[in-house]
Amino acid sequence: DAGVTQSPTHLIKTRGQQVTLRCSPISGHKSVSWYQQVLGQGPQFIFQYYEKEERGRGNFPDRFSARQFPNYSSELNVNALLLGDSALYLCASSFQGYYEQYFGPGTRLTVT
Amino acid sequence: DAKTTQPNSMESNEEEPVHLPCNHSTISGTDYIHWYRQLPSQGPEYVIHGLTSNVNNRMASLAIAEDRKSSTLILHRATLRDAAVYYCIPIQGAQKLVFGQGTRLTINP
């Protein structure tokens, strides 16, 4: 079975630009969560979606937004990029939002 | 969110057992104890979880103290592939995962 997939793998953007990251969950998983991992630190929770509704939001500014589509895939959008947004963005899916989460390989975003 | 304390790093030898400790003294009665690990250049990977009783799966064993204020992840025969950062995460139901700094495990051949 295919795992969680994310695209693109790597991305380079300039300060002030906008970026959209994409995630496809494992088949049958209806919950998707997004995490940001800055180099040398553990992942930090950004959003959780279940059945297309936002179920949780971490301590991130409004420049960060997300949505989940009817096929349960998800997009994370970040506007007005800052240098500090450079990080690995991880997507995780889970069955009915419970217990173990399965992570994708991440999208490495570099803001210059 | 319950606070966790883990050693910054540990080292072991291949084919030997490894015991990774975690202190979570502020854990609530309904928090499950989850362990994830992150191999280099990969996303985190679920390892095991438990509530009160010790748990075993194909990857590892989880020993939970009777007062639930600490737990130990046990890798019975470490391999080079087990070199990773290991995170202990108390979590209730479908709540977000709160990752700390974790323990960086090095396995010597």
JSON list of N, CA and C in Angstrom, two decimals, chain B residues 12-80:
[
{"chain": "B", "resi": 12, "resn": "SER", "atom": "N", "xyz": [24.69, 2.77, 21.82]},
{"chain": "B", "resi": 12, "resn": "SER", "atom": "CA", "xyz": [24.68, 1.34, 22.10]},
{"chain": "B", "resi": 12, "resn": "SER", "atom": "C", "xyz": [25.40, 0.62, 20.98]},
{"chain": "B", "resi": 13, "resn": "ASN", "atom": "N", "xyz": [25.55, -0.68, 21.16]},
{"chain": "B", "resi": 13, "resn": "ASN", "atom": "CA", "xyz": [26.22, -1.50, 20.14]},
{"chain": "B", "resi": 13, "resn": "ASN", "atom": "C", "xyz": [25.20, -2.36, 19.42]},
{"chain": "B", "resi": 14, "resn": "GLU", "atom": "N", "xyz": [25.53, -2.67, 18.19]},
{"chain": "B", "resi": 14, "resn": "GLU", "atom": "CA", "xyz": [24.66, -3.50, 17.38]},
{"chain": "B", "resi": 14, "resn": "GLU", "atom": "C", "xyz": [24.41, -4.84, 18.06]},
{"chain": "B", "resi": 15, "resn": "GLU", "atom": "N", "xyz": [23.18, -5.32, 17.92]},
{"chain": "B", "resi": 15, "resn": "GLU", "atom": "CA", "xyz": [22.73, -6.60, 18.46]},
{"chain": "B", "resi": 15, "resn": "GLU", "atom": "C", "xyz": [22.62, -6.64, 19.98]},
{"chain": "B", "resi": 16, "resn": "GLU", "atom": "N", "xyz": [22.79, -5.51, 20.63]},
{"chain": "B", "resi": 16, "resn": "GLU", "atom": "CA", "xyz": [22.57, -5.43, 22.08]},
{"chain": "B", "resi": 16, "resn": "GLU", "atom": "C", "xyz": [21.24, -4.77, 22.36]},
{"chain": "B", "resi": 17, "resn": "PRO", "atom": "N", "xyz": [20.64, -5.03, 23.54]},
{"chain": "B", "resi": 17, "resn": "PRO", "atom": "CA", "xyz": [19.38, -4.36, 23.88]},
{"chain": "B", "resi": 17, "resn": "PRO", "atom": "C", "xyz": [19.62, -2.90, 24.22]},
{"chain": "B", "resi": 18, "resn": "VAL", "atom": "N", "xyz": [18.60, -2.09, 23.96]},
{"chain": "B", "resi": 18, "resn": "VAL", "atom": "CA", "xyz": [18.66, -0.67, 24.27]},
{"chain": "B", "resi": 18, "resn": "VAL", "atom": "C", "xyz": [17.43, -0.29, 25.07]},
{"chain": "B", "resi": 19, "resn": "HIS", "atom": "N", "xyz": [17.64, 0.43, 26.15]},
{"chain": "B", "resi": 19, "resn": "HIS", "atom": "CA", "xyz": [16.54, 0.90, 26.99]},
{"chain": "B", "resi": 19, "resn": "HIS", "atom": "C", "xyz": [16.52, 2.43, 26.94]},
{"chain": "B", "resi": 20, "resn": "LEU", "atom": "N", "xyz": [15.46, 2.97, 26.37]},
{"chain": "B", "resi": 20, "resn": "LEU", "atom": "CA", "xyz": [15.33, 4.42, 26.22]},
{"chain": "B", "resi": 20, "resn": "LEU", "atom": "C", "xyz": [14.32, 4.93, 27.24]},
{"chain": "B", "resi": 21, "resn": "PRO", "atom": "N", "xyz": [14.77, 5.74, 28.21]},
{"chain": "B", "resi": 21, "resn": "PRO", "atom": "CA", "xyz": [13.85, 6.18, 29.26]},
{"chain": "B", "resi": 21, "resn": "PRO", "atom": "C", "xyz": [13.13, 7.47, 28.91]},
{"chain": "B", "resi": 22, "resn": "CYS", "atom": "N", "xyz": [11.97, 7.65, 29.55]},
{"chain": "B", "resi": 22, "resn": "CYS", "atom": "CA", "xyz": [11.22, 8.89, 29.40]},
{"chain": "B", "resi": 22, "resn": "CYS", "atom": "C", "xyz": [10.50, 9.18, 30.72]},
{"chain": "B", "resi": 23, "resn": "ASN", "atom": "N", "xyz": [10.64, 10.40, 31.17]},
{"chain": "B", "resi": 23, "resn": "ASN", "atom": "CA", "xyz": [9.93, 10.83, 32.37]},
{"chain": "B", "resi": 23, "resn": "ASN", "atom": "C", "xyz": [8.76, 11.70, 31.95]},
{"chain": "B", "resi": 24, "resn": "HIS", "atom": "N", "xyz": [7.56, 11.38, 32.41]},
{"chain": "B", "resi": 24, "resn": "HIS", "atom": "CA", "xyz": [6.36, 12.18, 32.08]},
{"chain": "B", "resi": 24, "resn": "HIS", "atom": "C", "xyz": [5.53, 12.29, 33.34]},
{"chain": "B", "resi": 25, "resn": "SER", "atom": "N", "xyz": [6.08, 12.96, 34.35]},
{"chain": "B", "resi": 25, "resn": "SER", "atom": "CA", "xyz": [5.46, 12.99, 35.68]},
{"chain": "B", "resi": 25, "resn": "SER", "atom": "C", "xyz": [4.14, 13.75, 35.71]},
{"chain": "B", "resi": 26, "resn": "THR", "atom": "N", "xyz": [3.87, 14.61, 34.71]},
{"chain": "B", "resi": 26, "resn": "THR", "atom": "CA", "xyz": [2.62, 15.38, 34.70]},
{"chain": "B", "resi": 26, "resn": "THR", "atom": "C", "xyz": [1.56, 14.74, 33.83]},
{"chain": "B", "resi": 27, "resn": "ILE", "atom": "N", "xyz": [1.74, 13.51, 33.47]},
{"chain": "B", "resi": 27, "resn": "ILE", "atom": "CA", "xyz": [0.80, 12.83, 32.58]},
{"chain": "B", "resi": 27, "resn": "ILE", "atom": "C", "xyz": [-0.59, 12.73, 33.23]},
{"chain": "B", "resi": 28, "resn": "SER", "atom": "N", "xyz": [-1.64, 12.88, 32.43]},
{"chain": "B", "resi": 28, "resn": "SER", "atom": "CA", "xyz": [-2.98, 12.74, 32.96]},
{"chain": "B", "resi": 28, "resn": "SER", "atom": "C", "xyz": [-3.42, 11.28, 32.88]},
{"chain": "B", "resi": 29, "resn": "GLY", "atom": "N", "xyz": [-4.47, 10.96, 33.60]},
{"chain": "B", "resi": 29, "resn": "GLY", "atom": "CA", "xyz": [-4.91, 9.58, 33.70]},
{"chain": "B", "resi": 29, "resn": "GLY", "atom": "C", "xyz": [-5.38, 8.97, 32.40]},
{"chain": "B", "resi": 30, "resn": "THR", "atom": "N", "xyz": [-5.76, 9.81, 31.44]},
{"chain": "B", "resi": 30, "resn": "THR", "atom": "CA", "xyz": [-6.29, 9.30, 30.18]},
{"chain": "B", "resi": 30, "resn": "THR", "atom": "C", "xyz": [-5.30, 9.43, 29.02]},
{"chain": "B", "resi": 31, "resn": "ASP", "atom": "N", "xyz": [-4.11, 9.93, 29.29]},
{"chain": "B", "resi": 31, "resn": "ASP", "atom": "CA", "xyz": [-3.10, 10.06, 28.24]},
{"chain": "B", "resi": 31, "resn": "ASP", "atom": "C", "xyz": [-2.50, 8.69, 27.92]},
{"chain": "B", "resi": 32, "resn": "TYR", "atom": "N", "xyz": [-2.45, 8.37, 26.64]},
{"chain": "B", "resi": 32, "resn": "TYR", "atom": "CA", "xyz": [-1.67, 7.23, 26.20]},
{"chain": "B", "resi": 32, "resn": "TYR", "atom": "C", "xyz": [-0.23, 7.68, 26.00]},
{"chain": "B", "resi": 33, "resn": "ILE", "atom": "N", "xyz": [0.70, 6.77, 26.20]},
{"chain": "B", "resi": 33, "resn": "ILE", "atom": "CA", "xyz": [2.11, 7.08, 25.99]},
{"chain": "B", "resi": 33, "resn": "ILE", "atom": "C", "xyz": [2.50, 6.53, 24.63]},
{"chain": "B", "resi": 34, "resn": "HIS", "atom": "N", "xyz": [2.86, 7.44, 23.73]},
{"chain": "B", "resi": 34, "resn": "HIS", "atom": "CA", "xyz": [3.25, 7.07, 22.39]},
{"chain": "B", "resi": 34, "resn": "HIS", "atom": "C", "xyz": [4.75, 7.25, 22.22]},
{"chain": "B", "resi": 35, "resn": "TRP", "atom": "N", "xyz": [5.33, 6.42, 21.41]},
{"chain": "B", "resi": 35, "resn": "TRP", "atom": "CA", "xyz": [6.73, 6.58, 21.00]},
{"chain": "B", "resi": 35, "resn": "TRP", "atom": "C", "xyz": [6.80, 6.63, 19.48]},
{"chain": "B", "resi": 36, "resn": "TYR", "atom": "N", "xyz": [7.50, 7.62, 19.00]},
{"chain": "B", "resi": 36, "resn": "TYR", "atom": "CA", "xyz": [7.80, 7.76, 17.58]},
{"chain": "B", "resi": 36, "resn": "TYR", "atom": "C", "xyz": [9.30, 7.84, 17.43]},
{"chain": "B", "resi": 37, "resn": "ARG", "atom": "N", "xyz": [9.78, 7.53, 16.25]},
{"chain": "B", "resi": 37, "resn": "ARG", "atom": "CA", "xyz": [11.19, 7.73, 15.97]},
{"chain": "B", "resi": 37, "resn": "ARG", "atom": "C", "xyz": [11.34, 8.37, 14.59]},
{"chain": "B", "resi": 38, "resn": "GLN", "atom": "N", "xyz": [12.43, 9.07, 14.42]},
{"chain": "B", "resi": 38, "resn": "GLN", "atom": "CA", "xyz": [12.68, 9.75, 13.16]},
{"chain": "B", "resi": 38, "resn": "GLN", "atom": "C", "xyz": [14.07, 9.39, 12.68]},
{"chain": "B", "resi": 39, "resn": "LEU", "atom": "N", "xyz": [14.12, 8.61, 11.61]},
{"chain": "B", "resi": 39, "resn": "LEU", "atom": "CA", "xyz": [15.39, 8.25, 11.00]},
{"chain": "B", "resi": 39, "resn": "LEU", "atom": "C", "xyz": [15.90, 9.45, 10.21]},
{"chain": "B", "resi": 40, "resn": "PRO", "atom": "N", "xyz": [17.19, 9.50, 9.96]},
{"chain": "B", "resi": 40, "resn": "PRO", "atom": "CA", "xyz": [17.75, 10.64, 9.22]},
{"chain": "B", "resi": 40, "resn": "PRO", "atom": "C", "xyz": [17.06, 10.86, 7.88]},
{"chain": "B", "resi": 41, "resn": "SER", "atom": "N", "xyz": [16.72, 12.10, 7.62]},
{"chain": "B", "resi": 41, "resn": "SER", "atom": "CA", "xyz": [16.10, 12.51, 6.35]},
{"chain": "B", "resi": 41, "resn": "SER", "atom": "C", "xyz": [14.75, 11.86, 6.07]},
{"chain": "B", "resi": 42, "resn": "GLN", "atom": "N", "xyz": [14.04, 11.47, 7.12]},
{"chain": "B", "resi": 42, "resn": "GLN", "atom": "CA", "xyz": [12.71, 10.89, 6.95]},
{"chain": "B", "resi": 42, "resn": "GLN", "atom": "C", "xyz": [11.73, 11.55, 7.91]},
{"chain": "B", "resi": 43, "resn": "GLY", "atom": "N", "xyz": [10.43, 11.35, 7.65]},
{"chain": "B", "resi": 43, "resn": "GLY", "atom": "CA", "xyz": [9.42, 11.79, 8.59]},
{"chain": "B", "resi": 43, "resn": "GLY", "atom": "C", "xyz": [9.38, 10.85, 9.79]},
{"chain": "B", "resi": 44, "resn": "PRO", "atom": "N", "xyz": [8.78, 11.29, 10.89]},
{"chain": "B", "resi": 44, "resn": "PRO", "atom": "CA", "xyz": [8.66, 10.43, 12.07]},
{"chain": "B", "resi": 44, "resn": "PRO", "atom": "C", "xyz": [7.89, 9.15, 11.75]},
{"chain": "B", "resi": 45, "resn": "GLU", "atom": "N", "xyz": [8.19, 8.12, 12.52]},
{"chain": "B", "resi": 45, "resn": "GLU", "atom": "CA", "xyz": [7.59, 6.80, 12.32]},
{"chain": "B", "resi": 45, "resn": "GLU", "atom": "C", "xyz": [7.02, 6.33, 13.65]},
{"chain": "B", "resi": 46, "resn": "TYR", "atom": "N", "xyz": [5.76, 5.90, 13.65]},
{"chain": "B", "resi": 46, "resn": "TYR", "atom": "CA", "xyz": [5.15, 5.36, 14.85]},
{"chain": "B", "resi": 46, "resn": "TYR", "atom": "C", "xyz": [5.88, 4.09, 15.28]},
{"chain": "B", "resi": 47, "resn": "VAL", "atom": "N", "xyz": [6.13, 3.98, 16.60]},
{"chain": "B", "resi": 47, "resn": "VAL", "atom": "CA", "xyz": [6.79, 2.78, 17.12]},
{"chain": "B", "resi": 47, "resn": "VAL", "atom": "C", "xyz": [5.84, 1.94, 17.94]},
{"chain": "B", "resi": 48, "resn": "ILE", "atom": "N", "xyz": [5.24, 2.55, 18.96]},
{"chain": "B", "resi": 48, "resn": "ILE", "atom": "CA", "xyz": [4.42, 1.78, 19.88]},
{"chain": "B", "resi": 48, "resn": "ILE", "atom": "C", "xyz": [3.65, 2.74, 20.78]},
{"chain": "B", "resi": 49, "resn": "HIS", "atom": "N", "xyz": [2.56, 2.29, 21.40]},
{"chain": "B", "resi": 49, "resn": "HIS", "atom": "CA", "xyz": [1.89, 3.10, 22.41]},
{"chain": "B", "resi": 49, "resn": "HIS", "atom": "C", "xyz": [1.25, 2.20, 23.45]},
{"chain": "B", "resi": 50, "resn": "GLY", "atom": "N", "xyz": [0.99, 2.78, 24.62]},
{"chain": "B", "resi": 50, "resn": "GLY", "atom": "CA", "xyz": [0.35, 2.02, 25.68]},
{"chain": "B", "resi": 50, "resn": "GLY", "atom": "C", "xyz": [-0.28, 2.95, 26.70]},
{"chain": "B", "resi": 51, "resn": "LEU", "atom": "N", "xyz": [-1.10, 2.37, 27.58]},
{"chain": "B", "resi": 51, "resn": "LEU", "atom": "CA", "xyz": [-1.79, 3.16, 28.59]},
{"chain": "B", "resi": 51, "resn": "LEU", "atom": "C", "xyz": [-1.28, 2.82, 29.99]},
{"chain": "B", "resi": 52, "resn": "THR", "atom": "N", "xyz": [-1.41, 1.56, 30.37]},
{"chain": "B", "resi": 52, "resn": "THR", "atom": "CA", "xyz": [-0.97, 1.15, 31.70]},
{"chain": "B", "resi": 52, "resn": "THR", "atom": "C", "xyz": [-0.12, -0.11, 31.66]},
{"chain": "B", "resi": 53, "resn": "SER", "atom": "N", "xyz": [-0.54, -1.06, 30.86]},
{"chain": "B", "resi": 53, "resn": "SER", "atom": "CA", "xyz": [0.17, -2.34, 30.81]},
{"chain": "B", "resi": 53, "resn": "SER", "atom": "C", "xyz": [1.34, -2.27, 29.84]},
{"chain": "B", "resi": 54, "resn": "ASN", "atom": "N", "xyz": [2.31, -3.12, 30.08]},
{"chain": "B", "resi": 54, "resn": "ASN", "atom": "CA", "xyz": [3.43, -3.22, 29.14]},
{"chain": "B", "resi": 54, "resn": "ASN", "atom": "C", "xyz": [2.93, -3.73, 27.80]},
{"chain": "B", "resi": 55, "resn": "VAL", "atom": "N", "xyz": [3.55, -3.27, 26.73]},
{"chain": "B", "resi": 55, "resn": "VAL", "atom": "CA", "xyz": [3.10, -3.59, 25.38]},
{"chain": "B", "resi": 55, "resn": "VAL", "atom": "C", "xyz": [4.26, -4.09, 24.55]},
{"chain": "B", "resi": 56, "resn": "ASN", "atom": "N", "xyz": [3.98, -5.00, 23.65]},
{"chain": "B", "resi": 56, "resn": "ASN", "atom": "CA", "xyz": [5.01, -5.52, 22.74]},
{"chain": "B", "resi": 56, "resn": "ASN", "atom": "C", "xyz": [4.48, -5.47, 21.32]},
{"chain": "B", "resi": 57, "resn": "ASN", "atom": "N", "xyz": [5.34, -5.15, 20.38]},
{"chain": "B", "resi": 57, "resn": "ASN", "atom": "CA", "xyz": [5.02, -5.33, 18.97]},
{"chain": "B", "resi": 57, "resn": "ASN", "atom": "C", "xyz": [6.30, -5.75, 18.25]},
{"chain": "B", "resi": 58, "resn": "ARG", "atom": "N", "xyz": [6.21, -5.84, 16.93]},
{"chain": "B", "resi": 58, "resn": "ARG", "atom": "CA", "xyz": [7.35, -6.37, 16.18]},
{"chain": "B", "resi": 58, "resn": "ARG", "atom": "C", "xyz": [8.57, -5.45, 16.24]},
{"chain": "B", "resi": 59, "resn": "MET", "atom": "N", "xyz": [8.34, -4.19, 16.58]},
{"chain": "B", "resi": 59, "resn": "MET", "atom": "CA", "xyz": [9.46, -3.24, 16.58]},
{"chain": "B", "resi": 59, "resn": "MET", "atom": "C", "xyz": [10.11, -3.13, 17.94]},
{"chain": "B", "resi": 60, "resn": "ALA", "atom": "N", "xyz": [9.30, -3.13, 19.01]},
{"chain": "B", "resi": 60, "resn": "ALA", "atom": "CA", "xyz": [9.84, -2.81, 20.32]},
{"chain": "B", "resi": 60, "resn": "ALA", "atom": "C", "xyz": [8.90, -3.26, 21.42]},
{"chain": "B", "resi": 61, "resn": "SER", "atom": "N", "xyz": [9.34, -3.04, 22.65]},
{"chain": "B", "resi": 61, "resn": "SER", "atom": "CA", "xyz": [8.49, -3.24, 23.83]},
{"chain": "B", "resi": 61, "resn": "SER", "atom": "C", "xyz": [8.42, -1.93, 24.59]},
{"chain": "B", "resi": 62, "resn": "LEU", "atom": "N", "xyz": [7.30, -1.72, 25.26]},
{"chain": "B", "resi": 62, "resn": "LEU", "atom": "CA", "xyz": [7.10, -0.52, 26.06]},
{"chain": "B", "resi": 62, "resn": "LEU", "atom": "C", "xyz": [6.79, -0.95, 27.48]},
{"chain": "B", "resi": 63, "resn": "ALA", "atom": "N", "xyz": [7.66, -0.52, 28.42]},
{"chain": "B", "resi": 63, "resn": "ALA", "atom": "CA", "xyz": [7.45, -0.81, 29.82]},
{"chain": "B", "resi": 63, "resn": "ALA", "atom": "C", "xyz": [6.99, 0.48, 30.50]},
{"chain": "B", "resi": 64, "resn": "ILE", "atom": "N", "xyz": [5.84, 0.43, 31.14]},
{"chain": "B", "resi": 64, "resn": "ILE", "atom": "CA", "xyz": [5.25, 1.61, 31.78]},
{"chain": "B", "resi": 64, "resn": "ILE", "atom": "C", "xyz": [5.30, 1.42, 33.28]},
{"chain": "B", "resi": 65, "resn": "ALA", "atom": "N", "xyz": [5.81, 2.42, 33.99]},
{"chain": "B", "resi": 65, "resn": "ALA", "atom": "CA", "xyz": [5.89, 2.34, 35.44]},
{"chain": "B", "resi": 65, "resn": "ALA", "atom": "C", "xyz": [4.48, 2.26, 36.04]},
{"chain": "B", "resi": 66, "resn": "GLU", "atom": "N", "xyz": [4.40, 1.67, 37.20]},
{"chain": "B", "resi": 66, "resn": "GLU", "atom": "CA", "xyz": [3.09, 1.48, 37.83]},
{"chain": "B", "resi": 66, "resn": "GLU", "atom": "C", "xyz": [2.38, 2.82, 38.10]},
{"chain": "B", "resi": 67, "resn": "ASP", "atom": "N", "xyz": [3.14, 3.85, 38.45]},
{"chain": "B", "resi": 67, "resn": "ASP", "atom": "CA", "xyz": [2.53, 5.18, 38.69]},
{"chain": "B", "resi": 67, "resn": "ASP", "atom": "C", "xyz": [2.39, 5.99, 37.39]},
{"chain": "B", "resi": 68, "resn": "ARG", "atom": "N", "xyz": [2.80, 5.41, 36.28]},
{"chain": "B", "resi": 68, "resn": "ARG", "atom": "CA", "xyz": [2.70, 6.01, 34.94]},
{"chain": "B", "resi": 68, "resn": "ARG", "atom": "C", "xyz": [3.51, 7.29, 34.77]},
{"chain": "B", "resi": 69, "resn": "LYS", "atom": "N", "xyz": [4.40, 7.58, 35.69]},
{"chain": "B", "resi": 69, "resn": "LYS", "atom": "CA", "xyz": [5.18, 8.82, 35.58]},
{"chain": "B", "resi": 69, "resn": "LYS", "atom": "C", "xyz": [6.43, 8.62, 34.74]},
{"chain": "B", "resi": 70, "resn": "SER", "atom": "N", "xyz": [6.69, 7.42, 34.34]},
{"chain": "B", "resi": 70, "resn": "SER", "atom": "CA", "xyz": [7.83, 7.17, 33.46]},
{"chain": "B", "resi": 70, "resn": "SER", "atom": "C", "xyz": [7.56, 5.92, 32.63]},
{"chain": "B", "resi": 71, "resn": "SER", "atom": "N", "xyz": [8.30, 5.84, 31.53]},
{"chain": "B", "resi": 71, "resn": "SER", "atom": "CA", "xyz": [8.19, 4.65, 30.68]},
{"chain": "B", "resi": 71, "resn": "SER", "atom": "C", "xyz": [9.55, 4.40, 30.03]},
{"chain": "B", "resi": 72, "resn": "THR", "atom": "N", "xyz": [9.72, 3.20, 29.52]},
{"chain": "B", "resi": 72, "resn": "THR", "atom": "CA", "xyz": [10.98, 2.82, 28.88]},
{"chain": "B", "resi": 72, "resn": "THR", "atom": "C", "xyz": [10.67, 2.09, 27.59]},
{"chain": "B", "resi": 73, "resn": "LEU", "atom": "N", "xyz": [11.25, 2.58, 26.52]},
{"chain": "B", "resi": 73, "resn": "LEU", "atom": "CA", "xyz": [11.15, 1.88, 25.23]},
{"chain": "B", "resi": 73, "resn": "LEU", "atom": "C", "xyz": [12.32, 0.92, 25.14]},
{"chain": "B", "resi": 74, "resn": "ILE", "atom": "N", "xyz": [12.04, -0.32, 24.81]},
{"chain": "B", "resi": 74, "resn": "ILE", "atom": "CA", "xyz": [13.07, -1.35, 24.77]},
{"chain": "B", "resi": 74, "resn": "ILE", "atom": "C", "xyz": [13.20, -1.88, 23.34]},
{"chain": "B", "resi": 75, "resn": "LEU", "atom": "N", "xyz": [14.41, -1.72, 22.80]},
{"chain": "B", "resi": 75, "resn": "LEU", "atom": "CA", "xyz": [14.74, -2.36, 21.52]},
{"chain": "B", "resi": 75, "resn": "LEU", "atom": "C", "xyz": [15.56, -3.59, 21.89]},
{"chain": "B", "resi": 76, "resn": "HIS", "atom": "N", "xyz": [15.05, -4.76, 21.56]},
{"chain": "B", "resi": 76, "resn": "HIS", "atom": "CA", "xyz": [15.65, -5.98, 22.10]},
{"chain": "B", "resi": 76, "resn": "HIS", "atom": "C", "xyz": [17.01, -6.32, 21.49]},
{"chain": "B", "resi": 77, "resn": "ARG", "atom": "N", "xyz": [17.16, -6.09, 20.21]},
{"chain": "B", "resi": 77, "resn": "ARG", "atom": "CA", "xyz": [18.46, -6.32, 19.54]},
{"chain": "B", "resi": 77, "resn": "ARG", "atom": "C", "xyz": [18.64, -5.20, 18.53]},
{"chain": "B", "resi": 78, "resn": "ALA", "atom": "N", "xyz": [19.37, -4.18, 18.93]},
{"chain": "B", "resi": 78, "resn": "ALA", "atom": "CA", "xyz": [19.51, -3.00, 18.08]},
{"chain": "B", "resi": 78, "resn": "ALA", "atom": "C", "xyz": [20.26, -3.33, 16.80]},
{"chain": "B", "resi": 79, "resn": "THR", "atom": "N", "xyz": [19.82, -2.71, 15.73]},
{"chain": "B", "resi": 79, "resn": "THR", "atom": "CA", "xyz": [20.53, -2.80, 14.45]},
{"chain": "B", "resi": 79, "resn": "THR", "atom": "C", "xyz": [20.92, -1.39, 14.04]},
{"chain": "B", "resi": 80, "resn": "LEU", "atom": "N", "xyz": [21.75, -1.29, 13.04]},
{"chain": "B", "resi": 80, "resn": "LEU", "atom": "CA", "xyz": [22.18, 0.02, 12.57]},
{"chain": "B", "resi": 80, "resn": "LEU", "atom": "C", "xyz": [21.00, 0.85, 12.10]}
]
